[in-house]
Short mmCIF file of C-alpha atoms and ligand atoms in Angstrom, two decimals:
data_model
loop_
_atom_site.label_atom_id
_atom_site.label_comp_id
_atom_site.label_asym_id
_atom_site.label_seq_id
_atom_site.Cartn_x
_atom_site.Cartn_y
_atom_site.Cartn_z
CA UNK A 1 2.89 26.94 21.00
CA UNK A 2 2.92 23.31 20.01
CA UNK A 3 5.26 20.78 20.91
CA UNK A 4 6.81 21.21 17.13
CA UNK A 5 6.97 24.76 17.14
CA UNK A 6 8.40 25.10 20.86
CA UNK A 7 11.42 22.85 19.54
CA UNK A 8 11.72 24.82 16.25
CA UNK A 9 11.93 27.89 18.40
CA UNK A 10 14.24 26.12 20.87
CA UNK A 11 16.65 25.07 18.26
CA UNK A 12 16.89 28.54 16.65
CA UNK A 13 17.69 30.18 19.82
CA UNK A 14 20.75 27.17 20.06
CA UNK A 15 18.93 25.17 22.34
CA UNK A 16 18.57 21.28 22.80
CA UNK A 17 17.58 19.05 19.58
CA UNK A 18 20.20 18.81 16.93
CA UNK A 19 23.15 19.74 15.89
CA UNK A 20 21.36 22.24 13.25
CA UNK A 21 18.06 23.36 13.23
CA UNK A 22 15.35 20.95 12.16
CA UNK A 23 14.26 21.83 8.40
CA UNK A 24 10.53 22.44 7.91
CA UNK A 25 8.40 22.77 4.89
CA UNK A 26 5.42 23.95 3.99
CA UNK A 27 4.34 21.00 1.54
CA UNK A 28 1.22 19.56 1.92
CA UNK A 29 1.46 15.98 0.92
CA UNK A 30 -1.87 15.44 0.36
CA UNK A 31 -2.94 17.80 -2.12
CA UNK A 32 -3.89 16.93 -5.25
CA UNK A 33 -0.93 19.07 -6.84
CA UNK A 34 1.58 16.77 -5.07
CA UNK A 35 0.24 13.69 -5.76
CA UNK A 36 0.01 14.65 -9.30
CA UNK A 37 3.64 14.12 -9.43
CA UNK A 38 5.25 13.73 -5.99
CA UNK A 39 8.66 12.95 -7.56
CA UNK A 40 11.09 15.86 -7.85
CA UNK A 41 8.65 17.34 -4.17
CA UNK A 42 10.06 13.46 -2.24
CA UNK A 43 14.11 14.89 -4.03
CA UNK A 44 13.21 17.98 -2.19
CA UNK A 45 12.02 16.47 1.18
CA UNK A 46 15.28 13.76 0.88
CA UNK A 47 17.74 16.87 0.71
CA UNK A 48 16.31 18.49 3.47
CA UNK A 49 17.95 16.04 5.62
CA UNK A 50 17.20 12.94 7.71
CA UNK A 51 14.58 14.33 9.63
CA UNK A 52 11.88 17.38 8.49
CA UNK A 53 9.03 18.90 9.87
CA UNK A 54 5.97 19.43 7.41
CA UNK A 55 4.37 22.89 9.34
CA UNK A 56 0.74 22.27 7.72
CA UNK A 57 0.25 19.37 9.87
CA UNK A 58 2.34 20.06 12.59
CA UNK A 59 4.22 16.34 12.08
CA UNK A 60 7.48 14.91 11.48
CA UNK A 61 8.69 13.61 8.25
CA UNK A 62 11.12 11.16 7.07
CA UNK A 63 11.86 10.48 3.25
CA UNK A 64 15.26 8.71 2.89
CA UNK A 65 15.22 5.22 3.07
CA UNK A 66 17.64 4.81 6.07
CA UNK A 67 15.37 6.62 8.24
CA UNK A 68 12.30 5.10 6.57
CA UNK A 69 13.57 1.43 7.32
CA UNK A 70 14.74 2.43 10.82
CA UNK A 71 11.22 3.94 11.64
CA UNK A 72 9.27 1.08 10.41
CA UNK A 73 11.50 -1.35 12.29
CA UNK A 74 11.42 0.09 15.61
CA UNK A 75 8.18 -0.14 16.73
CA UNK A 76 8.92 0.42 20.47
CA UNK A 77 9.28 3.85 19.45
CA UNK A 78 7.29 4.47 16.54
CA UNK A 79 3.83 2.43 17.82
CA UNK A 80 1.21 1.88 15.46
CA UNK A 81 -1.59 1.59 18.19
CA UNK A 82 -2.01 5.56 18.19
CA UNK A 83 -2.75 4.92 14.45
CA UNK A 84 -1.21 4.86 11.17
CA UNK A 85 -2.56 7.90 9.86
CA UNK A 86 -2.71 11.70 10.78
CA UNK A 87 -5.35 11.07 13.30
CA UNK A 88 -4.05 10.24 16.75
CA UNK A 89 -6.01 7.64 18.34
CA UNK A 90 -5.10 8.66 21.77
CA UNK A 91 -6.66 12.20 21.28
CA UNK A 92 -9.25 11.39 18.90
CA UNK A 93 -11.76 8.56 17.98
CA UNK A 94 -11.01 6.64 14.84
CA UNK A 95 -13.69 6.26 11.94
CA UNK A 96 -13.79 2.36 12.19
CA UNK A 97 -13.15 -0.32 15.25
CA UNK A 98 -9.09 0.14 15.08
CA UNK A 99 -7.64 -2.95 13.14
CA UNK A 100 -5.94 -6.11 15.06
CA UNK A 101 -3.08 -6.04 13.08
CA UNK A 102 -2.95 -2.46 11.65
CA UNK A 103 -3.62 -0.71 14.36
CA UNK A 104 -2.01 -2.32 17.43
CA UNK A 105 1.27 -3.26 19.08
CA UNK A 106 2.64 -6.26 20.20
CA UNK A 107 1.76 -8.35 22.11
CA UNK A 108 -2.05 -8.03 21.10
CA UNK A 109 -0.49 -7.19 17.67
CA UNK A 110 1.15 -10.47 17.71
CA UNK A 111 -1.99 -12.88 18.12
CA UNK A 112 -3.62 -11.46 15.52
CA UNK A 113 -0.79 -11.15 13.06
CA UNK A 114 -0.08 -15.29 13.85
CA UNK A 115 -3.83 -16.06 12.67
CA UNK A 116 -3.53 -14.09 9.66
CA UNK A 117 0.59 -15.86 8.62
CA UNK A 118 -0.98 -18.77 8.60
CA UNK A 119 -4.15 -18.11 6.54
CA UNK A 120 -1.70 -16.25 3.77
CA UNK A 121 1.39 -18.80 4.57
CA UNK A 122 3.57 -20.35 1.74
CA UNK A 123 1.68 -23.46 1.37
CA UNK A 124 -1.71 -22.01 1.89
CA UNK A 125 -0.67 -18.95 -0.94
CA UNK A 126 0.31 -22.54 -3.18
CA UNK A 127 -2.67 -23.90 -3.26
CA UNK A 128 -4.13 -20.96 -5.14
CA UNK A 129 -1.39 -21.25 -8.05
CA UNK A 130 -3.53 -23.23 -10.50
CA UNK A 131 -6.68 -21.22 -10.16
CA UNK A 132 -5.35 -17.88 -10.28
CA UNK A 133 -3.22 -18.77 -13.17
CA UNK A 134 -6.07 -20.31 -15.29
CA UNK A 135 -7.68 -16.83 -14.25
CA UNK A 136 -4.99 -14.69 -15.42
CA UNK A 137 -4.61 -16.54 -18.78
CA UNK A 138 -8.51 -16.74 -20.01
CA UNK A 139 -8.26 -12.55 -18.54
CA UNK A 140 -5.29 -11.71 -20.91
CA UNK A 141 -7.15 -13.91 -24.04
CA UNK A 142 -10.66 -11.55 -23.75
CA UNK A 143 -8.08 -8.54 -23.98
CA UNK A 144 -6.49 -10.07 -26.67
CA UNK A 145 -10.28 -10.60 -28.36
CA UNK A 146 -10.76 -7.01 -27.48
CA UNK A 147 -7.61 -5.44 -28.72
CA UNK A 148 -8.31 -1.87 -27.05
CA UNK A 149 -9.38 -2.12 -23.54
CA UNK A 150 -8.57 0.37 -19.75
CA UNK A 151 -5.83 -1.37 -18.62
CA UNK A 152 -7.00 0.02 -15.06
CA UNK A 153 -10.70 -1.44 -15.11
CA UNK A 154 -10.51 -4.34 -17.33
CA UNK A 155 -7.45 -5.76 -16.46
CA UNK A 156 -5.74 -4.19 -12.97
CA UNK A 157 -9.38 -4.34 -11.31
CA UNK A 158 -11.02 -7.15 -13.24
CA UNK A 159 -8.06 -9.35 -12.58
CA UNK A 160 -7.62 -9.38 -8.88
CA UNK A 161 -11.79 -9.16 -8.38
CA UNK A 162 -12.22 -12.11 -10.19
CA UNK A 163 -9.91 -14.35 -7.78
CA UNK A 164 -9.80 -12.78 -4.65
CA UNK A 165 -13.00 -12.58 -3.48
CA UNK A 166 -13.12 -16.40 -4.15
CA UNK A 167 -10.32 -16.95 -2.51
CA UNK A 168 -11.38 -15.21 0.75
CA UNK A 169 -14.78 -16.84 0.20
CA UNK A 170 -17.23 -13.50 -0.13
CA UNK A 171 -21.12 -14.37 -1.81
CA UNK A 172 -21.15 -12.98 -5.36
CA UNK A 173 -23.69 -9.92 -4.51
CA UNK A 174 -22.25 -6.49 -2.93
CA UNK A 175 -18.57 -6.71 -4.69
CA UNK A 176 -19.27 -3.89 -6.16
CA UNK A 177 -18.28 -2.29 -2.71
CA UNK A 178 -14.97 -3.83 -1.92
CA UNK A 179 -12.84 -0.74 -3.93
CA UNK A 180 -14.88 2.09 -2.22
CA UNK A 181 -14.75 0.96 1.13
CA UNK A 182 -10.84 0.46 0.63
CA UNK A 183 -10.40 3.41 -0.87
CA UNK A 184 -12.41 5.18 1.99
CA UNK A 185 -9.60 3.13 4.36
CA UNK A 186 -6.53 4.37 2.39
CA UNK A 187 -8.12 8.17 2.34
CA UNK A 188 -8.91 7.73 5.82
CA UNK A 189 -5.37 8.05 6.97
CA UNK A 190 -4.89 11.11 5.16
CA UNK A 191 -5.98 14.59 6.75
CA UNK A 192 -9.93 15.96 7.18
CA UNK A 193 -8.99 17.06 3.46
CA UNK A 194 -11.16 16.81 0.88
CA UNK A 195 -10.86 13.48 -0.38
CA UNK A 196 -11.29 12.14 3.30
CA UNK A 197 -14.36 13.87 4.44
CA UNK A 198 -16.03 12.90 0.93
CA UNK A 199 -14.67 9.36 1.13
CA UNK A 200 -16.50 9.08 5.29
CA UNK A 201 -19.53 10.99 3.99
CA UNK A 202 -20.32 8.12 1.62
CA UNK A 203 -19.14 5.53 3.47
CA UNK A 204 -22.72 3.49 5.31
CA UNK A 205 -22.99 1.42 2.54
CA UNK A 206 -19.79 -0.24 2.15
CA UNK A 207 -19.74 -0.33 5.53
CA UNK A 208 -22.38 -2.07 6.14
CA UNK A 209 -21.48 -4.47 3.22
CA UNK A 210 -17.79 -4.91 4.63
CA UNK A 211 -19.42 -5.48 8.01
CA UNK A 212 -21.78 -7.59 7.21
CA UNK A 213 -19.62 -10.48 4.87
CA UNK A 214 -17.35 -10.72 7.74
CA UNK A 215 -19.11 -12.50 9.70
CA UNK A 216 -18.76 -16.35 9.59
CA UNK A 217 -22.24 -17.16 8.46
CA UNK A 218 -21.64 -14.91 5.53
CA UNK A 219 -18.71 -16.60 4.10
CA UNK A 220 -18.11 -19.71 2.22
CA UNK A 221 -16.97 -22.88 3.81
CA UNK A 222 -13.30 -22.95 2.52
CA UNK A 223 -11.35 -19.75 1.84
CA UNK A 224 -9.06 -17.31 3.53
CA UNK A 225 -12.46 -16.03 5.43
CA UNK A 226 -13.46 -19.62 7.12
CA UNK A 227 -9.75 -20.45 7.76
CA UNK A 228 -9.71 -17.31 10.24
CA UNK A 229 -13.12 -17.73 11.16
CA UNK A 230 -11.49 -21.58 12.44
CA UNK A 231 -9.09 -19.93 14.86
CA UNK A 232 -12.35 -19.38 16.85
CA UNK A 233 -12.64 -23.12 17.52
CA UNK A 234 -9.19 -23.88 18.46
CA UNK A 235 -9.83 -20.84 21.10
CA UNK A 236 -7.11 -19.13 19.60
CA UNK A 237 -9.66 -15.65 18.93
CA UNK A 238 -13.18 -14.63 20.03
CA UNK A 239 -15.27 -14.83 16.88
CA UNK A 240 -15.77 -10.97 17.48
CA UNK A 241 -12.06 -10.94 16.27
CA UNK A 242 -12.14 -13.34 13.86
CA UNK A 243 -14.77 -10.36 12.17
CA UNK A 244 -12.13 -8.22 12.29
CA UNK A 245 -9.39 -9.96 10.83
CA UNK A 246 -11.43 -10.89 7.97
CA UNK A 247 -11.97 -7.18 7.83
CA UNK A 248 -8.20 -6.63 7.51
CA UNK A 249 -8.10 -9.25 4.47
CA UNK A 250 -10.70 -7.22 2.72
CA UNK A 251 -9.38 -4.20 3.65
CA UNK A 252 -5.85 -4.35 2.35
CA UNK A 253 -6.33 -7.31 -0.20
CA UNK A 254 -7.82 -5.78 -3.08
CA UNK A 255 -6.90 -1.97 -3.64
CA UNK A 256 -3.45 -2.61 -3.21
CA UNK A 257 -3.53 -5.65 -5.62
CA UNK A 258 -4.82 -3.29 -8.16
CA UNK A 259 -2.68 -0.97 -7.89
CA UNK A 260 0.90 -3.08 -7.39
CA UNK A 261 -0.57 -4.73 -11.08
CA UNK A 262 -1.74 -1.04 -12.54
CA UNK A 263 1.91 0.02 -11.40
CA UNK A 264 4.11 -2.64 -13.39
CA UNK A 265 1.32 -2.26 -16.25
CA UNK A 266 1.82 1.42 -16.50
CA UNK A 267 5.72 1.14 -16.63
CA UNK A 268 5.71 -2.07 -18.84
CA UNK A 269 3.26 0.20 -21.25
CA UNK A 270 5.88 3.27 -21.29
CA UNK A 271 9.60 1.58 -20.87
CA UNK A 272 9.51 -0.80 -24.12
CA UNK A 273 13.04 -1.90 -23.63
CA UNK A 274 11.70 -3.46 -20.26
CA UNK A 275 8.34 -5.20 -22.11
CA UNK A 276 10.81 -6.43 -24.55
CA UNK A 277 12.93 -8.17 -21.67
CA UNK A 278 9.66 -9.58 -20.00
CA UNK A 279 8.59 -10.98 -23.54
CA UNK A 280 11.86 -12.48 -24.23
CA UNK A 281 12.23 -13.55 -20.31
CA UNK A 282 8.82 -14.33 -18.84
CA UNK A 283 10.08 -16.07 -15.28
CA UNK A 284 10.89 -12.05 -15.02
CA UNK A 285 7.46 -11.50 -14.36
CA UNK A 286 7.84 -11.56 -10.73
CA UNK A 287 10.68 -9.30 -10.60
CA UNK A 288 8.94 -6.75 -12.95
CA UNK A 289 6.00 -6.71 -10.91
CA UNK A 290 7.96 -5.92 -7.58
CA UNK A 291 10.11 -3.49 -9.48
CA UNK A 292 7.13 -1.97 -10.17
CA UNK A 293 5.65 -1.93 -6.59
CA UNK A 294 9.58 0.04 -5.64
CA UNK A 295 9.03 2.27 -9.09
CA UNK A 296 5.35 3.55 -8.04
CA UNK A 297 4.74 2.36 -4.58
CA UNK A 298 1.21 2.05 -4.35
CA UNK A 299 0.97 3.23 -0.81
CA UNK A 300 2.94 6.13 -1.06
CA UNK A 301 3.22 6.59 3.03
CA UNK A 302 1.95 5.55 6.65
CA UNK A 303 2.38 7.39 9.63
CA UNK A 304 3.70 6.23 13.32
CA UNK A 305 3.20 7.60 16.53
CA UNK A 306 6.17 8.14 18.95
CA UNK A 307 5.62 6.34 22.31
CA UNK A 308 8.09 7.86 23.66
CA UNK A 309 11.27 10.83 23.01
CA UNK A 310 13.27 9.67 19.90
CA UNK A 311 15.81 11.11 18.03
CA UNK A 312 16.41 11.10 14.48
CA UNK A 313 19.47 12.51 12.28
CA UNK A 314 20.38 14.47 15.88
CA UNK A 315 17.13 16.11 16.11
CA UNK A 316 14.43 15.20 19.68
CA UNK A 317 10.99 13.99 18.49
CA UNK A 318 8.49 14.03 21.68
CA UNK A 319 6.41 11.83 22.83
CA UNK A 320 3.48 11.84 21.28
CA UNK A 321 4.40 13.05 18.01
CA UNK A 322 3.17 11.91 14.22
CA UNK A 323 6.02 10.51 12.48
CA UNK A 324 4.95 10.47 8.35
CA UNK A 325 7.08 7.89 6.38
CA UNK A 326 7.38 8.07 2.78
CA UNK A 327 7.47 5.56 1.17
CA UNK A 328 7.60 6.21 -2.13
CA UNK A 329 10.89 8.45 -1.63
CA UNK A 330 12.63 5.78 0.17
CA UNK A 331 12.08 3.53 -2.73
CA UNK A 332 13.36 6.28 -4.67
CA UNK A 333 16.19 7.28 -2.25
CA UNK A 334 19.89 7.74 -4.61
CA UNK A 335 21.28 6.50 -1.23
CA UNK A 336 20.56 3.06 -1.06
CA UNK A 337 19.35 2.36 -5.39
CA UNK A 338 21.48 3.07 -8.45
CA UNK A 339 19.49 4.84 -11.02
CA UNK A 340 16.15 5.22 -8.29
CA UNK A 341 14.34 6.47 -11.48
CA UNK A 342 14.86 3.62 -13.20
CA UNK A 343 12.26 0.72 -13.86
CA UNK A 344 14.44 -2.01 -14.39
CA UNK A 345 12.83 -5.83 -14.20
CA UNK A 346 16.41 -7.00 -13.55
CA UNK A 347 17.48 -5.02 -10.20
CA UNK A 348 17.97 -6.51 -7.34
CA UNK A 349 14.63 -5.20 -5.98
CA UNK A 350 14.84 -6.46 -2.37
CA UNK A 351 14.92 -4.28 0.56
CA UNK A 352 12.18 -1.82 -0.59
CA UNK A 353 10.19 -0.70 1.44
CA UNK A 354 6.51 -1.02 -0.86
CA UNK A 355 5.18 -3.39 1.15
CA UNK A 356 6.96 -1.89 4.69
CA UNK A 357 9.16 -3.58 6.95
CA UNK A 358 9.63 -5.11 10.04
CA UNK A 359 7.16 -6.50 12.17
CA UNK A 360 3.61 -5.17 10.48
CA UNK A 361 5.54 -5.67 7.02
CA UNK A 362 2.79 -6.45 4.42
CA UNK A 363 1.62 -10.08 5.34
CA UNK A 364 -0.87 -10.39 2.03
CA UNK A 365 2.59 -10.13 0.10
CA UNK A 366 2.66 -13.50 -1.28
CA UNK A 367 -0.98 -12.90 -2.22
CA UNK A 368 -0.13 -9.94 -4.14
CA UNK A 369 3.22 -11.52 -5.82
CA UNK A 370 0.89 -14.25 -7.24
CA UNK A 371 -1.54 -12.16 -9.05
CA UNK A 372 1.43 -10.12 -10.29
CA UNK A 373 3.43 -12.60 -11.35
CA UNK A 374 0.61 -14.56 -13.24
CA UNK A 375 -1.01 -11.54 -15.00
CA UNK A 376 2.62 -10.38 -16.01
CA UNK A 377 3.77 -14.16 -17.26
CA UNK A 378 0.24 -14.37 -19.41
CA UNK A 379 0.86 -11.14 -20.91
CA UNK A 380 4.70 -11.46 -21.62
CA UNK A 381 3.41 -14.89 -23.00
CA UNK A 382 0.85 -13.97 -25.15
CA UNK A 383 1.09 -10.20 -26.27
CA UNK A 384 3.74 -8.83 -28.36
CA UNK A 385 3.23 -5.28 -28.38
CA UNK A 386 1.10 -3.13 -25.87
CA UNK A 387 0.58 0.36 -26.54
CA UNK A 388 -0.63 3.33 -24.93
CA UNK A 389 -3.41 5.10 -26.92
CA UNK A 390 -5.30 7.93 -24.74
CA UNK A 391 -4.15 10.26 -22.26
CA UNK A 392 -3.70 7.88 -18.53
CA UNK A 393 -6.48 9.41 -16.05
CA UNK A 394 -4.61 9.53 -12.42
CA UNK A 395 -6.74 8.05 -9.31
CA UNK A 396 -6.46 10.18 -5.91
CA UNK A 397 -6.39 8.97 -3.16
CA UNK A 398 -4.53 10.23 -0.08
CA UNK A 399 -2.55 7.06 0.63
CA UNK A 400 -2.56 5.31 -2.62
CA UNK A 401 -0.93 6.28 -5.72
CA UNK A 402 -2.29 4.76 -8.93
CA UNK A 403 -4.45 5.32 -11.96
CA UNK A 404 -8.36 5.63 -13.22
CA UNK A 405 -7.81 4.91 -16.71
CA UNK A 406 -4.83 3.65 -18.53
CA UNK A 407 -6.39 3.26 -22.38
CA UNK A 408 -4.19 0.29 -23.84
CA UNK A 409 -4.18 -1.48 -27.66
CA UNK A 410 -2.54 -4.92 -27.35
CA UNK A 411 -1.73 -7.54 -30.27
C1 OVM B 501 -6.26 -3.58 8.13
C2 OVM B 501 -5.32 -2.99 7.12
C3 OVM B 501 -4.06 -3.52 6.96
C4 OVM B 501 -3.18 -2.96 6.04
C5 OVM B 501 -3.56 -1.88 5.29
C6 OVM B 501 -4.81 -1.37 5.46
C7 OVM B 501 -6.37 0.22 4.68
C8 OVM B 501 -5.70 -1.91 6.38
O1 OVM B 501 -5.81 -4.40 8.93
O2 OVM B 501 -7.44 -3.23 8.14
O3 OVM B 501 -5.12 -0.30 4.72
#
């Protein structure tokens, strides 16, 4: 017997654990029926109490936001250096060099986290206002030329590849390869399913791109890329990690992007009451663009690894065990949000858990509430009516939740 199935059969006979035996399910949460509308399935998990186990995978689950938040902010317990997917990096080798930030706890964690603040501070973020809006205005005037457009591909993609690459300083050949090889990473921490083992088995060539424009020589002389690469100098990081963290930024920088701004689009384009408050109320833009990230939460879950015995809602978790959060119920979670179902560009959005919490909590985040905020305040400045005109073409992936095709008519 497992360790998972030894408590189960512990607890039914009255033994130690909690109070009650520890729900299962049989859900797999990355099939493609689930993600096609994980909704009323994360109602389901949240009702089956604070803590589950999911029987397919032989892991722990939590999907209400109290024990979401308290796993993601307890990382003494719930280590991310055993990975943040199903694979257990203590038992099995990982498909990539593990990531300095992603992929490790403090202290080495820590270092690498510092360089990367700094490179994506405040001030630094600032400096990339009057670019990225001049950007997001000429983007939303071609769609405006165009009338009929994908509002996944010519505006969610094409908006965040045409000023983040700059920004990070990447040559303009090979591009092309930055969504694969972050989709591959999001599928990655998903199971030997399907969309994983076809995502690995066509990886070498974004690979090799990613690999390659990391390294300093590759990467223009200002940008997010040199200022890491300049952490070398002041001996702060070998230049070996200084690859790596520019890795991370192009990595997590671009998929997600697209997907926070395909989220807000996608509810903007179906709750009209909520377009008509943007229009009327355009320093909303930010708001509706993190209400959006709560609504759809891109990356629907991560996983930790417990480091040692914890206990959740009454109920031992071993050592060792895969802890799946998710995300997207937490954000949806009737416990802690009023109307969860609800996209409302007024709430008081703060707290969700889209972009995590605690110490590995999203540190592009300013990044991303840039590019949202400027693509939303062009639209809600310059379009008056946007309208959905073909059927929207869902994107699988098994960590991020978004679409393929969104066909759009604005005027
Ligand atoms: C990384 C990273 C960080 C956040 C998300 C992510 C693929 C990767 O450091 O490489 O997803």
């Amino acid at each position: 017997m497992t360790p998972l199935q030894e408590q189960a059969a512990a607890e039914s006979r009255g033994g130690r654990g909690g109070a009650s035996p520890l729900p299962t399910s049989d859900l797999d949460p990355f099939s493609i029926e689930f993600f096609k509308d994980p909704f009323p399935v994360h109602e389901e998990l949240r009702e089956l109490g604070p803590l589950f186990s999911l029987s397919k995978y032989d892991i722990y689950g939590v999907a209400r936001y109290e024990q979401v938040h308290h796993v993601l902010t307890n990382w003494q317990t719930f280590c991310s250096s055993r990975g943040v997917g199903l694979a257990d990096f203590a038992k099995e080798k990982p498909w990539r060099p593990p990531s300095l930030v992603l992929e490790k706890d403090p202290p080495e964690h820590d270092r690498a986290r510092k360089i990367l603040s700094k490179v994506l501070s405040p001030v630094a973020v600032k400096r990339l206002r009057q670019s990225f809006e001049a950007a997001a205005e000429r983007k939303v005037d071609e769609l405006l030329g165009r009338g009929r457009f994908d509002g996944i591909k010519d505006l969610a993609e094409a908006y965040p590849m045409s000023v983040f690459p700059d920004a990070v300083g990447l040559a303009p050949e090979g591009r092309e390869h930055l969504l694969p090889y972050a989709g591959l990473a999001f599928n990655a921490f998903g199971p030997p399913n399907e969309l994983r083992e076809q995502a690995i088995a066509k990886a070498t060539p974004h690979v090799a791109y990613v690999t390659e424009q990391c390294r300093r020589q590759n990467l223009a002389e200002e940008g997010f890329g040199a200022e890491v690469h300049a952490a070398v100098d002041t001996g702060q990081i070998t230049s070996d990690e200084a690859v790596l963290l520019v890795r991370s930024l192009l990595t997590a920088g671009i998929d997600t992007t697209v997907n926070g701004i395909g989220a807000a689009l996608y509810c903007l384009a179906r709750f009209e009451d909520q377009w008509t408050a943007l229009r009327s109320e355009p320093q909303l833009a930010r708001n509706a663009f993190e209400e959006g990230i709560r609504f759809e939460s891109p990356v629907q879950t991560f996983f930790r690894t417990t480091a040692r015995e914890a206990e959740i809602g009454g109920h031992v978790i071993p050592e060792g065990s895969k802890v799946l959060m998710f995300l997207g119920a937490a954000n949806r979670d009737g416990r802690k949000w009023t109307l969860p179902d609800h996209y409302d560009i007024r709430r008081v959005t703060s707290g969700h858990v889209g972009f995590g919490a605690g110490i590995h909590m999203c540190v592009g985040q300013l990044v991303a509430r840039l590019e949202g905020e400027l693509i939303l305040t062009a639209l809600a400045r310059k379009v008056k009516r946007i309208r959905i005109t073909g059927e929207p073409i869902r994107a699988f992936n098994n960590t991020l939740r978004g679409l393929t095709s969104l066909p759009l008519e604005i005027d």
